[in-house]
């Protein structure tokens, strides 16, 4: 990546726009997560075209527009299913809340979801999960269900079952499809199916075999009731790191429009190294796009350089990363409590809680200077602006990597 930045700066200095345009898409593709990135194919082509024509203001504007869209994106997820299937538990699992935590959806052994209820994500208020009553519930007749719940409001639907999917579920899926929306079938309580099988057939029990049986049964059931090319995700709401939960998250991410991916990736709970890495990829992409934007900006004559190296701003950036990875002050206190240790003790295992230590790191300024000097042999020109944005680029990358590494350390300690 640093090599690309150096090449980028050299090409900017030499006004080598053909090369800049040619490098942009392959470099971007290398950088983004497996589930896709923030830029839509249209944004990618328009940035590439602007680079090719040397229209630097357009490049800056288009990158900024994509970043703003990703930042402000809202998401409404509808969760439907019959009573007791685990809708509220699923919503809590995705919001990273335990059943007893403040703001969690009520979960119970008796019927609880009687009306459409919104649950905002505690950290990402633009994301709302809608807990919807099952299609068979009084006041929600199958024929008028989607109109009653206001189908147009939702980005996608999750249809939940804990046994077999009903005809009502399939009918609903067909209607959702006709309305141009996406749906996903989720089968919950896999943990208790495995537990029961093991208890009653201890000799012949094989978890893969039981999972395959459940999967085949759900798929056969769905195709019998008329769902074409059904796909089903087997999950346990009690263990979001296991079974098909990670695959479900990746599929949802991949299917979302580019600008909505960012916020969804950030809200996913950090239950394993892979989910931490995915989050790191999304945030790395943002650092990169901001660096590209500032880099291009510093080559436009008479343009004010917007991002100065402002310490409170840098401190805020570290705080935001810590919050994305569940390492904000409040979460650290909870982690310390869970581990039966003190916050001070947690600080000794981690590096991201000490802003001053990270920001004092001389190697960042040296790296920025070296990178800028490697292409900017002449005096004057955009050198100071370039050093400035490189410093921010290296510092934010360092913040991100330190926070993500700490998240992994704490995850391991809590397992
Ligand atoms: N073992 C197991 N139990 C689960 C799972 N998901 C939910 N449950 C339990 O199933 C019961 C019903 O869960 P809820 O989340 O309240 O289900 P719901 O679909 O919201 O139910 P209603 O609001 O009544 O429609 C609760 O006792 C949950 O603890 C799961 O994945 N595994
Ligand atoms: Mg409920």
Short mmCIF file of C-alpha atoms and ligand atoms in Angstrom, two decimals:
data_model
loop_
_atom_site.label_atom_id
_atom_site.label_comp_id
_atom_site.label_asym_id
_atom_site.label_seq_id
_atom_site.Cartn_x
_atom_site.Cartn_y
_atom_site.Cartn_z
CA UNK A 1 0.00 0.00 0.00
CA UNK A 2 2.75 2.43 0.91
CA UNK A 3 4.36 1.59 -2.44
CA UNK A 4 1.15 2.52 -4.19
CA UNK A 5 0.99 5.85 -2.33
CA UNK A 6 4.56 6.65 -3.42
CA UNK A 7 3.78 5.69 -7.02
CA UNK A 8 0.58 7.74 -6.82
CA UNK A 9 2.48 10.80 -5.64
CA UNK A 10 5.13 10.41 -8.34
CA UNK A 11 2.46 10.14 -11.03
CA UNK A 12 0.62 13.14 -9.62
CA UNK A 13 3.83 15.19 -9.71
CA UNK A 14 4.52 14.09 -13.29
CA UNK A 15 0.84 14.62 -14.27
CA UNK A 16 0.87 11.04 -15.48
CA UNK A 17 -2.91 10.71 -15.48
CA UNK A 18 -3.09 7.63 -17.73
CA UNK A 19 -1.04 5.67 -15.22
CA UNK A 20 -3.02 7.03 -12.26
CA UNK A 21 -6.26 5.90 -13.88
CA UNK A 22 -4.81 2.50 -14.83
CA UNK A 23 -3.55 1.79 -11.27
CA UNK A 24 -6.63 2.99 -9.42
CA UNK A 25 -9.11 0.10 -9.90
CA UNK A 26 -6.62 -2.80 -9.42
CA UNK A 27 -5.25 -1.17 -6.24
CA UNK A 28 -8.74 -0.53 -4.92
CA UNK A 29 -9.78 -4.15 -5.63
CA UNK A 30 -6.74 -5.45 -3.71
CA UNK A 31 -7.65 -3.33 -0.72
CA UNK A 32 -11.34 -3.97 -0.12
CA UNK A 33 -12.98 -6.74 1.89
CA UNK A 34 -14.11 -9.98 0.25
CA UNK A 35 -17.70 -8.81 0.61
CA UNK A 36 -17.06 -5.67 -1.46
CA UNK A 37 -16.24 -2.07 -0.63
CA UNK A 38 -17.79 1.37 -0.24
CA UNK A 39 -17.48 2.44 -3.90
CA UNK A 40 -20.18 1.28 -6.32
CA UNK A 41 -19.05 0.16 -9.80
CA UNK A 42 -20.44 3.48 -11.14
CA UNK A 43 -18.42 5.55 -8.62
CA UNK A 44 -15.30 3.54 -9.43
CA UNK A 45 -15.65 4.19 -13.16
CA UNK A 46 -16.40 7.86 -12.70
CA UNK A 47 -13.35 8.38 -10.41
CA UNK A 48 -11.21 6.48 -12.91
CA UNK A 49 -12.51 8.60 -15.80
CA UNK A 50 -11.87 11.84 -13.86
CA UNK A 51 -8.30 10.68 -13.11
CA UNK A 52 -7.72 9.82 -16.75
CA UNK A 53 -8.83 13.28 -17.85
CA UNK A 54 -6.82 14.95 -15.09
CA UNK A 55 -10.00 16.50 -13.62
CA UNK A 56 -8.67 16.60 -10.09
CA UNK A 57 -11.52 18.57 -8.54
CA UNK A 58 -13.94 15.94 -9.87
CA UNK A 59 -11.84 13.15 -8.34
CA UNK A 60 -11.96 14.87 -4.94
CA UNK A 61 -15.70 15.53 -5.21
CA UNK A 62 -16.57 12.00 -6.26
CA UNK A 63 -14.52 10.39 -3.49
CA UNK A 64 -16.03 12.78 -0.95
CA UNK A 65 -19.53 12.06 -2.21
CA UNK A 66 -19.04 8.29 -1.79
CA UNK A 67 -17.58 8.75 1.69
CA UNK A 68 -20.47 10.99 2.75
CA UNK A 69 -23.03 8.57 1.35
CA UNK A 70 -21.42 5.70 3.25
CA UNK A 71 -21.28 7.79 6.42
CA UNK A 72 -24.94 8.82 6.24
CA UNK A 73 -26.39 5.56 4.92
CA UNK A 74 -29.42 4.29 6.76
CA UNK A 75 -30.51 0.70 6.95
CA UNK A 76 -33.82 -0.88 7.92
CA UNK A 77 -33.87 -4.64 8.42
CA UNK A 78 -37.17 -6.49 8.79
CA UNK A 79 -37.20 -9.68 10.87
CA UNK A 80 -40.29 -11.85 10.41
CA UNK A 81 -41.34 -15.26 11.61
CA UNK A 82 -43.85 -17.14 13.67
CA UNK A 83 -44.09 -16.70 17.40
CA UNK A 84 -41.24 -18.12 19.47
CA UNK A 85 -38.88 -18.75 16.53
CA UNK A 86 -36.20 -16.39 17.92
CA UNK A 87 -36.80 -13.09 16.07
CA UNK A 88 -36.13 -10.89 19.09
CA UNK A 89 -33.13 -13.00 20.07
CA UNK A 90 -31.74 -12.66 16.53
CA UNK A 91 -32.12 -8.87 16.65
CA UNK A 92 -30.33 -8.75 20.00
CA UNK A 93 -27.55 -10.98 18.67
CA UNK A 94 -26.99 -8.70 15.66
CA UNK A 95 -27.05 -5.63 17.88
CA UNK A 96 -24.47 -7.25 20.15
CA UNK A 97 -26.80 -7.08 23.17
CA UNK A 98 -27.58 -9.73 25.71
CA UNK A 99 -31.27 -10.33 26.47
CA UNK A 100 -31.05 -8.56 29.81
CA UNK A 101 -29.23 -5.48 28.60
CA UNK A 102 -30.93 -2.10 28.46
CA UNK A 103 -32.61 -1.51 25.11
CA UNK A 104 -32.64 -5.16 24.09
CA UNK A 105 -35.69 -6.70 22.43
CA UNK A 106 -37.86 -8.68 24.86
CA UNK A 107 -37.27 -12.37 24.61
CA UNK A 108 -39.50 -14.94 26.20
CA UNK A 109 -41.04 -18.34 26.34
CA UNK A 110 -44.48 -16.76 25.96
CA UNK A 111 -45.58 -14.75 22.94
CA UNK A 112 -44.00 -11.29 23.10
CA UNK A 113 -43.81 -9.66 19.65
CA UNK A 114 -47.39 -8.51 19.00
CA UNK A 115 -46.75 -5.33 17.06
CA UNK A 116 -44.14 -3.96 14.72
CA UNK A 117 -41.33 -2.68 16.94
CA UNK A 118 -38.23 -0.74 15.86
CA UNK A 119 -34.87 -1.38 17.57
CA UNK A 120 -32.24 1.17 16.78
CA UNK A 121 -28.66 0.03 16.92
CA UNK A 122 -27.15 1.48 20.12
CA UNK A 123 -23.99 2.73 18.36
CA UNK A 124 -25.28 3.26 14.81
CA UNK A 125 -28.62 5.08 15.12
CA UNK A 126 -29.10 5.06 11.33
CA UNK A 127 -29.61 1.31 11.50
CA UNK A 128 -32.96 -0.02 12.68
CA UNK A 129 -34.00 -3.62 13.09
CA UNK A 130 -37.75 -4.12 12.90
CA UNK A 131 -39.19 -6.90 14.99
CA UNK A 132 -42.32 -7.86 13.07
CA UNK A 133 -45.11 -10.14 14.30
CA UNK A 134 -45.55 -13.46 12.48
CA UNK A 135 -47.87 -13.61 9.47
CA UNK A 136 -50.41 -15.69 11.34
CA UNK A 137 -50.71 -13.22 14.24
CA UNK A 138 -54.14 -11.54 14.73
CA UNK A 139 -54.27 -8.14 12.95
CA UNK A 140 -51.63 -9.33 10.46
CA UNK A 141 -53.46 -11.26 7.75
CA UNK A 142 -51.18 -12.99 5.18
CA UNK A 143 -52.88 -11.31 2.20
CA UNK A 144 -52.32 -7.79 3.45
CA UNK A 145 -49.28 -8.44 5.67
CA UNK A 146 -46.66 -6.61 3.60
CA UNK A 147 -48.87 -3.56 3.12
CA UNK A 148 -49.68 -3.49 6.86
CA UNK A 149 -46.02 -3.59 7.89
CA UNK A 150 -45.03 -1.11 5.15
CA UNK A 151 -42.68 -3.32 3.07
CA UNK A 152 -41.17 -0.42 1.12
CA UNK A 153 -39.38 0.86 4.24
CA UNK A 154 -37.04 -2.11 4.54
CA UNK A 155 -33.74 -2.82 2.81
CA UNK A 156 -34.16 -6.58 3.21
CA UNK A 157 -36.16 -9.19 5.10
CA UNK A 158 -34.99 -12.01 7.32
CA UNK A 159 -37.56 -14.81 7.56
CA UNK A 160 -36.98 -16.86 10.69
CA UNK A 161 -38.09 -20.35 11.60
CA UNK A 162 -37.05 -22.71 14.36
CA UNK A 163 -38.63 -25.79 12.78
CA UNK A 164 -40.01 -25.97 9.27
CA UNK A 165 -40.81 -22.89 7.20
CA UNK A 166 -44.54 -22.46 6.78
CA UNK A 167 -46.57 -21.86 3.64
CA UNK A 168 -47.15 -18.32 4.92
CA UNK A 169 -43.37 -17.74 5.03
CA UNK A 170 -42.93 -18.95 1.46
CA UNK A 171 -45.87 -16.90 0.26
CA UNK A 172 -44.37 -13.88 1.95
CA UNK A 173 -40.98 -14.53 0.33
CA UNK A 174 -42.63 -14.72 -3.09
CA UNK A 175 -44.40 -11.40 -2.52
CA UNK A 176 -41.24 -9.74 -1.19
CA UNK A 177 -39.45 -10.94 -4.30
CA UNK A 178 -42.18 -9.56 -6.57
CA UNK A 179 -41.76 -6.20 -4.88
CA UNK A 180 -38.08 -6.19 -5.79
CA UNK A 181 -36.77 -6.70 -2.26
CA UNK A 182 -34.39 -9.34 -0.91
CA UNK A 183 -35.21 -11.97 1.68
CA UNK A 184 -33.16 -14.58 3.53
CA UNK A 185 -34.35 -17.74 5.27
CA UNK A 186 -32.79 -18.32 8.67
CA UNK A 187 -33.27 -21.44 10.78
CA UNK A 188 -32.54 -20.76 14.47
CA UNK A 189 -31.95 -22.94 17.57
CA UNK A 190 -29.42 -25.20 15.87
CA UNK A 191 -27.59 -25.48 19.21
CA UNK A 192 -30.59 -27.13 20.87
CA UNK A 193 -31.14 -29.48 17.89
CA UNK A 194 -27.54 -30.66 18.24
CA UNK A 195 -27.86 -30.94 22.00
CA UNK A 196 -31.03 -33.04 21.73
CA UNK A 197 -29.60 -35.33 19.06
CA UNK A 198 -26.47 -35.89 21.09
CA UNK A 199 -28.47 -36.60 24.21
CA UNK A 200 -30.77 -39.11 22.57
CA UNK A 201 -28.36 -40.75 20.10
CA UNK A 202 -24.96 -40.50 21.83
CA UNK A 203 -23.45 -43.43 19.91
CA UNK A 204 -24.31 -42.45 16.37
CA UNK A 205 -24.18 -38.65 16.88
CA UNK A 206 -22.20 -36.68 14.30
CA UNK A 207 -22.80 -32.95 14.25
CA UNK A 208 -22.09 -32.54 10.48
CA UNK A 209 -24.64 -35.24 9.72
CA UNK A 210 -27.32 -33.62 11.89
CA UNK A 211 -26.63 -30.19 10.35
CA UNK A 212 -26.89 -31.65 6.85
CA UNK A 213 -30.18 -33.33 7.75
CA UNK A 214 -31.64 -30.07 9.05
CA UNK A 215 -30.38 -28.20 6.00
CA UNK A 216 -31.81 -30.78 3.57
CA UNK A 217 -35.09 -30.82 5.45
CA UNK A 218 -35.42 -27.02 5.32
CA UNK A 219 -34.45 -26.87 1.65
CA UNK A 220 -36.90 -29.65 0.70
CA UNK A 221 -39.60 -27.96 2.73
CA UNK A 222 -38.95 -24.62 1.05
CA UNK A 223 -38.94 -26.04 -2.44
CA UNK A 224 -42.13 -28.00 -1.69
CA UNK A 225 -43.88 -24.79 -0.83
CA UNK A 226 -42.69 -23.18 -4.05
CA UNK A 227 -39.48 -21.29 -3.24
CA UNK A 228 -37.17 -21.40 -6.27
CA UNK A 229 -33.45 -22.07 -5.57
CA UNK A 230 -33.87 -21.83 -1.81
CA UNK A 231 -30.95 -21.01 0.45
CA UNK A 232 -31.07 -21.34 4.20
CA UNK A 233 -28.75 -20.25 7.00
CA UNK A 234 -28.58 -22.46 10.10
CA UNK A 235 -27.74 -20.41 13.20
CA UNK A 236 -27.80 -20.26 16.96
CA UNK A 237 -28.67 -16.90 18.46
CA UNK A 238 -26.60 -17.90 21.45
CA UNK A 239 -23.43 -18.30 19.44
CA UNK A 240 -23.06 -15.81 16.60
CA UNK A 241 -19.55 -17.00 15.78
CA UNK A 242 -20.69 -20.50 14.90
CA UNK A 243 -22.70 -22.40 12.25
CA UNK A 244 -23.88 -20.21 9.32
CA UNK A 245 -23.99 -16.90 11.19
CA UNK A 246 -20.71 -15.62 9.66
CA UNK A 247 -21.83 -16.78 6.19
CA UNK A 248 -25.16 -15.01 6.65
CA UNK A 249 -23.38 -11.76 7.57
CA UNK A 250 -21.06 -12.01 4.58
CA UNK A 251 -23.98 -12.70 2.22
CA UNK A 252 -25.98 -9.76 3.55
CA UNK A 253 -22.94 -7.50 3.19
CA UNK A 254 -22.25 -8.62 -0.35
CA UNK A 255 -25.89 -8.12 -1.39
CA UNK A 256 -26.20 -4.62 0.05
CA UNK A 257 -25.69 -1.58 -2.18
CA UNK A 258 -22.06 -0.38 -1.82
CA UNK A 259 -22.82 2.76 0.20
CA UNK A 260 -24.79 0.75 2.82
CA UNK A 261 -22.08 -1.86 3.36
CA UNK A 262 -19.86 0.28 5.51
CA UNK A 263 -22.33 0.85 8.36
CA UNK A 264 -23.49 -2.78 8.32
CA UNK A 265 -19.90 -4.05 8.48
CA UNK A 266 -19.20 -1.78 11.44
CA UNK A 267 -22.16 -2.91 13.49
CA UNK A 268 -21.46 -6.64 13.22
CA UNK A 269 -20.30 -8.07 16.54
CA UNK A 270 -16.57 -8.92 16.81
CA UNK A 271 -16.99 -12.57 17.65
CA UNK A 272 -13.95 -13.94 15.81
CA UNK A 273 -10.71 -12.85 14.14
CA UNK A 274 -12.37 -12.95 10.71
CA UNK A 275 -15.03 -10.40 11.69
CA UNK A 276 -12.35 -8.12 13.18
CA UNK A 277 -10.37 -8.40 9.93
CA UNK A 278 -13.44 -7.58 7.88
CA UNK A 279 -14.06 -4.45 9.91
CA UNK A 280 -10.38 -3.53 9.60
CA UNK A 281 -10.68 -3.84 5.79
CA UNK A 282 -13.65 -1.48 5.64
CA UNK A 283 -11.95 1.13 7.80
CA UNK A 284 -8.66 0.75 5.91
CA UNK A 285 -10.55 1.46 2.71
CA UNK A 286 -11.88 4.66 4.24
CA UNK A 287 -8.39 5.77 5.33
CA UNK A 288 -7.13 5.06 1.83
CA UNK A 289 -9.94 6.99 0.13
CA UNK A 290 -9.39 9.93 2.46
CA UNK A 291 -5.65 9.82 1.70
CA UNK A 292 -6.34 9.73 -2.05
CA UNK A 293 -8.69 12.68 -1.68
CA UNK A 294 -6.20 14.73 0.38
CA UNK A 295 -3.34 13.68 -1.91
CA UNK A 296 -5.18 14.86 -5.03
CA UNK A 297 -6.30 18.01 -3.22
CA UNK A 298 -2.73 18.97 -2.38
CA UNK A 299 -1.95 19.08 -6.12
CA UNK A 300 -4.77 21.46 -7.01
CA UNK A 301 -3.36 24.99 -7.10
CA UNK A 302 -4.90 27.50 -4.67
CA UNK A 303 -7.07 24.89 -2.98
CA UNK A 304 -7.11 25.21 0.80
CA UNK A 305 -5.81 22.03 2.40
CA UNK A 306 -8.68 21.02 4.63
CA UNK A 307 -7.27 18.32 6.88
CA UNK A 308 -4.65 19.88 9.11
CA UNK A 309 -2.88 17.79 11.73
CA UNK A 310 -5.14 18.70 14.59
CA UNK A 311 -4.46 16.72 17.78
CA UNK A 312 -8.00 16.74 19.25
CA UNK A 313 -9.22 15.51 15.85
CA UNK A 314 -6.66 12.69 15.91
CA UNK A 315 -7.67 11.75 19.43
CA UNK A 316 -11.30 11.63 18.31
CA UNK A 317 -10.32 9.37 15.41
CA UNK A 318 -8.70 6.88 17.80
CA UNK A 319 -11.81 7.01 20.01
CA UNK A 320 -14.05 6.27 17.03
CA UNK A 321 -11.93 3.24 16.03
CA UNK A 322 -12.01 1.97 19.60
CA UNK A 323 -15.78 2.31 19.64
CA UNK A 324 -16.13 0.41 16.33
CA UNK A 325 -14.21 -2.52 17.82
CA UNK A 326 -15.95 -2.43 21.21
CA UNK A 327 -12.94 -0.97 23.05
CA UNK A 328 -14.51 2.32 24.17
CA UNK A 329 -14.16 3.23 27.85
CA UNK A 330 -17.54 1.77 28.81
CA UNK A 331 -16.88 -1.52 26.99
CA UNK A 332 -13.38 -1.77 28.50
CA UNK A 333 -14.94 -1.46 31.96
CA UNK A 334 -17.36 -4.28 31.11
CA UNK A 335 -14.54 -6.45 29.73
CA UNK A 336 -12.49 -5.86 32.89
CA UNK A 337 -15.50 -6.86 34.99
CA UNK A 338 -16.05 -10.03 32.92
CA UNK A 339 -12.39 -10.98 33.23
CA UNK A 340 -12.41 -10.18 36.95
CA UNK A 341 -9.61 -7.67 36.53
CA UNK A 342 -9.07 -3.88 36.51
CA UNK A 343 -9.10 -1.38 33.63
CA UNK A 344 -5.49 -0.63 34.54
CA UNK A 345 -4.65 -4.27 34.02
CA UNK A 346 -6.36 -4.26 30.60
CA UNK A 347 -4.22 -1.23 29.69
CA UNK A 348 -1.11 -3.28 30.30
CA UNK A 349 -2.14 -5.90 27.69
CA UNK A 350 -3.23 -3.38 25.08
CA UNK A 351 -1.74 -0.43 23.21
CA UNK A 352 -4.73 1.44 21.82
CA UNK A 353 -5.92 2.96 25.10
CA UNK A 354 -2.94 5.31 25.28
CA UNK A 355 -3.37 8.05 22.66
CA UNK A 356 -0.23 9.98 23.59
CA UNK A 357 1.99 6.96 23.30
CA UNK A 358 0.69 6.27 19.79
CA UNK A 359 0.81 9.85 18.61
CA UNK A 360 4.32 10.49 19.96
CA UNK A 361 5.69 7.76 17.74
CA UNK A 362 8.47 9.54 15.77
CA UNK A 363 8.53 6.88 13.08
CA UNK A 364 5.25 8.24 11.66
CA UNK A 365 6.68 11.70 10.92
CA UNK A 366 9.88 10.16 9.55
CA UNK A 367 7.96 7.76 7.35
CA UNK A 368 5.78 10.59 6.01
CA UNK A 369 8.84 12.76 5.32
CA UNK A 370 10.70 9.93 3.58
CA UNK A 371 7.71 9.00 1.46
CA UNK A 372 7.18 12.64 0.41
CA UNK A 373 10.87 13.27 -0.28
CA UNK A 374 11.19 10.12 -2.37
CA UNK A 375 9.20 11.78 -5.14
CA UNK A 376 9.37 15.49 -4.31
CA UNK A 377 13.01 16.27 -5.04
CA UNK A 378 12.25 19.90 -5.75
CA UNK A 379 11.76 22.61 -3.17
CA UNK A 380 8.40 24.31 -2.67
CA UNK A 381 5.45 22.80 -4.51
CA UNK A 382 2.97 20.78 -2.54
CA UNK A 383 5.56 19.19 -0.21
CA UNK A 384 4.22 20.47 3.13
CA UNK A 385 0.62 19.60 2.28
CA UNK A 386 1.77 16.16 1.16
CA UNK A 387 3.75 15.52 4.35
CA UNK A 388 0.67 16.58 6.30
CA UNK A 389 -1.69 14.12 4.63
CA UNK A 390 0.89 11.34 4.73
CA UNK A 391 1.30 11.85 8.46
CA UNK A 392 -2.44 11.53 8.91
CA UNK A 393 -2.52 8.48 6.63
CA UNK A 394 0.24 6.68 8.57
CA UNK A 395 -1.17 7.71 11.95
CA UNK A 396 -4.72 6.56 11.18
CA UNK A 397 -3.40 3.29 9.76
CA UNK A 398 -1.44 2.81 12.97
CA UNK A 399 -4.49 3.61 15.13
CA UNK A 400 -6.59 1.16 13.17
CA UNK A 401 -4.07 -1.68 13.26
CA UNK A 402 -3.40 -1.19 16.97
CA UNK A 403 -7.10 -1.17 17.86
CA UNK A 404 -7.86 -4.23 15.69
CA UNK A 405 -4.90 -6.14 17.19
CA UNK A 406 -6.08 -5.22 20.70
CA UNK A 407 -9.60 -6.39 19.85
CA UNK A 408 -8.14 -9.78 18.90
CA UNK A 409 -6.11 -9.98 22.11
CA UNK A 410 -9.14 -9.23 24.28
CA UNK A 411 -11.34 -11.61 22.28
CA UNK A 412 -8.87 -14.42 22.97
CA UNK A 413 -8.75 -13.53 26.67
CA UNK A 414 -12.54 -13.65 26.94
CA UNK A 415 -12.93 -17.05 25.26
N1 LIG B 1 -31.49 -22.77 22.14
C1 LIG B 1 -31.89 -21.67 21.53
N2 LIG B 1 -32.93 -20.96 21.99
C2 LIG B 1 -33.27 -19.83 21.37
C3 LIG B 1 -32.58 -19.38 20.21
N3 LIG B 1 -33.17 -18.23 19.80
C4 LIG B 1 -34.16 -17.98 20.67
N4 LIG B 1 -34.24 -18.93 21.61
C5 LIG B 1 -35.20 -19.03 22.73
O1 LIG B 1 -36.49 -19.16 22.16
C6 LIG B 1 -37.45 -18.45 22.95
C7 LIG B 1 -38.19 -17.43 22.05
O2 LIG B 1 -37.25 -16.47 21.59
P1 LIG B 1 -37.70 -15.01 21.14
O3 LIG B 1 -36.47 -14.35 20.62
O4 LIG B 1 -38.48 -14.34 22.19
O5 LIG B 1 -38.65 -15.39 19.91
P2 LIG B 1 -39.62 -14.43 19.10
O6 LIG B 1 -39.67 -14.96 17.70
O7 LIG B 1 -39.23 -13.03 19.24
O8 LIG B 1 -40.99 -14.71 19.81
P3 LIG B 1 -42.33 -13.81 19.78
O9 LIG B 1 -41.94 -12.44 20.17
O10 LIG B 1 -43.23 -14.45 20.78
O11 LIG B 1 -42.88 -13.88 18.41
C8 LIG B 1 -36.68 -17.79 24.08
O12 LIG B 1 -36.77 -18.61 25.22
C9 LIG B 1 -35.24 -17.78 23.56
O13 LIG B 1 -34.29 -17.79 24.60
C10 LIG B 1 -31.48 -20.16 19.71
O14 LIG B 1 -30.84 -19.88 18.70
N5 LIG B 1 -31.17 -21.28 20.43
MG1 LIG B 2 -40.21 -11.36 19.98
#
